[in-house]
Amino acid sequence: MTSLAVFLRGINVGGVRLSMAALQQALKDADYDGVSTVLATGNVLLDSGGRTAADVKTEVEGVLRAAFGYEAWVIVKTPDQVREIVAGYPFGRDTSTHHAYGVLATSADVISEVVESVSPEDMAAAGERVAAHGDVLWWECPKGSSLDTPISKYLAKAKFKPHVTTRNLNTFDKVLAKI
């Protein structure tokens, strides 16, 4: 069986609240084995049962919509992809003055659009940095400004809801430790 990491978008922030126990049970009821969660921010590890990552994405979104009644979107990664994401973090790991985020996207085109649409001057003025790596955007911003920077405002557009989810570097480290 293939292990996969499933990153849910937009839960336990804002209006969508899910208990991790209920989430695990819904996926077990959908015939997934080895289901576990990491933190309470929608990070799930599961055995795919031979399903492709694309099939797992579609199925898990359907399970979440049916079980919890919200418009669910997920991004699915293999353990090797999670390792590559963590290894690819391009900035210093001292996060005493800034937040370190990885924005996962459904495609590299989504990341390219974000990078090309926000001016480097605006990012620099806000104290943020980005580095694109395929379908991942590494993003650094000053502590306390995660919702106020040019990148965060651009990513908040409704058109990105089905296509991106953001995790901090520590969350990726914890997911990687459990894979």
Phi, psi and omega in degrees: 000147181262131177275140178226152172255128181244121182253113180277144179264134166070030176254153179057023167222134184076224189268344184267111180246125177231136172280143180294328177295317178294321177298312178301315182295319179299320180286324175296319178296337178269018175072031171262137178255165176061031183281126173215158178244155178237117186063187182248031185246020175083045176243115185239137171250137180205162174270133185282345182063029180088356178287151175285163177300321179296319178294319179298317178304307182298314182294314182295319176301319178294318178299314182295318179297316181289317186283327189239355173066037175226162181282095188268140172224141180224160171235132186248134180228147173281163176303320178297322178294321178295318177300316180296320179300310182296316180294335183275001180300120191267354185252171177296148184274358176284108183253032181290337182244354184214164173264142177245115183239150168243124177261114177270136181232162179286344177199162176294333179299322178298315180296317179301318179300316181298310183297320182284342186264347180248127185290139176302326180294318178295319178297314181299318179297329179272356179077025180248155177227151175224156173213121181271138177218087182065238181266021177234135174244115172277135188220128178242135175216156180300145177304139178085000183238019185302335182257358188246359185271163179302319179295314182297320179293322179292318180292340181284353180298141183304328183296341181271346184311312181283355191242347182221154167214148187241138174227151174278162184301322179298323178296315177301319178300317181291321176297314180300321180295336182266347182289000000 
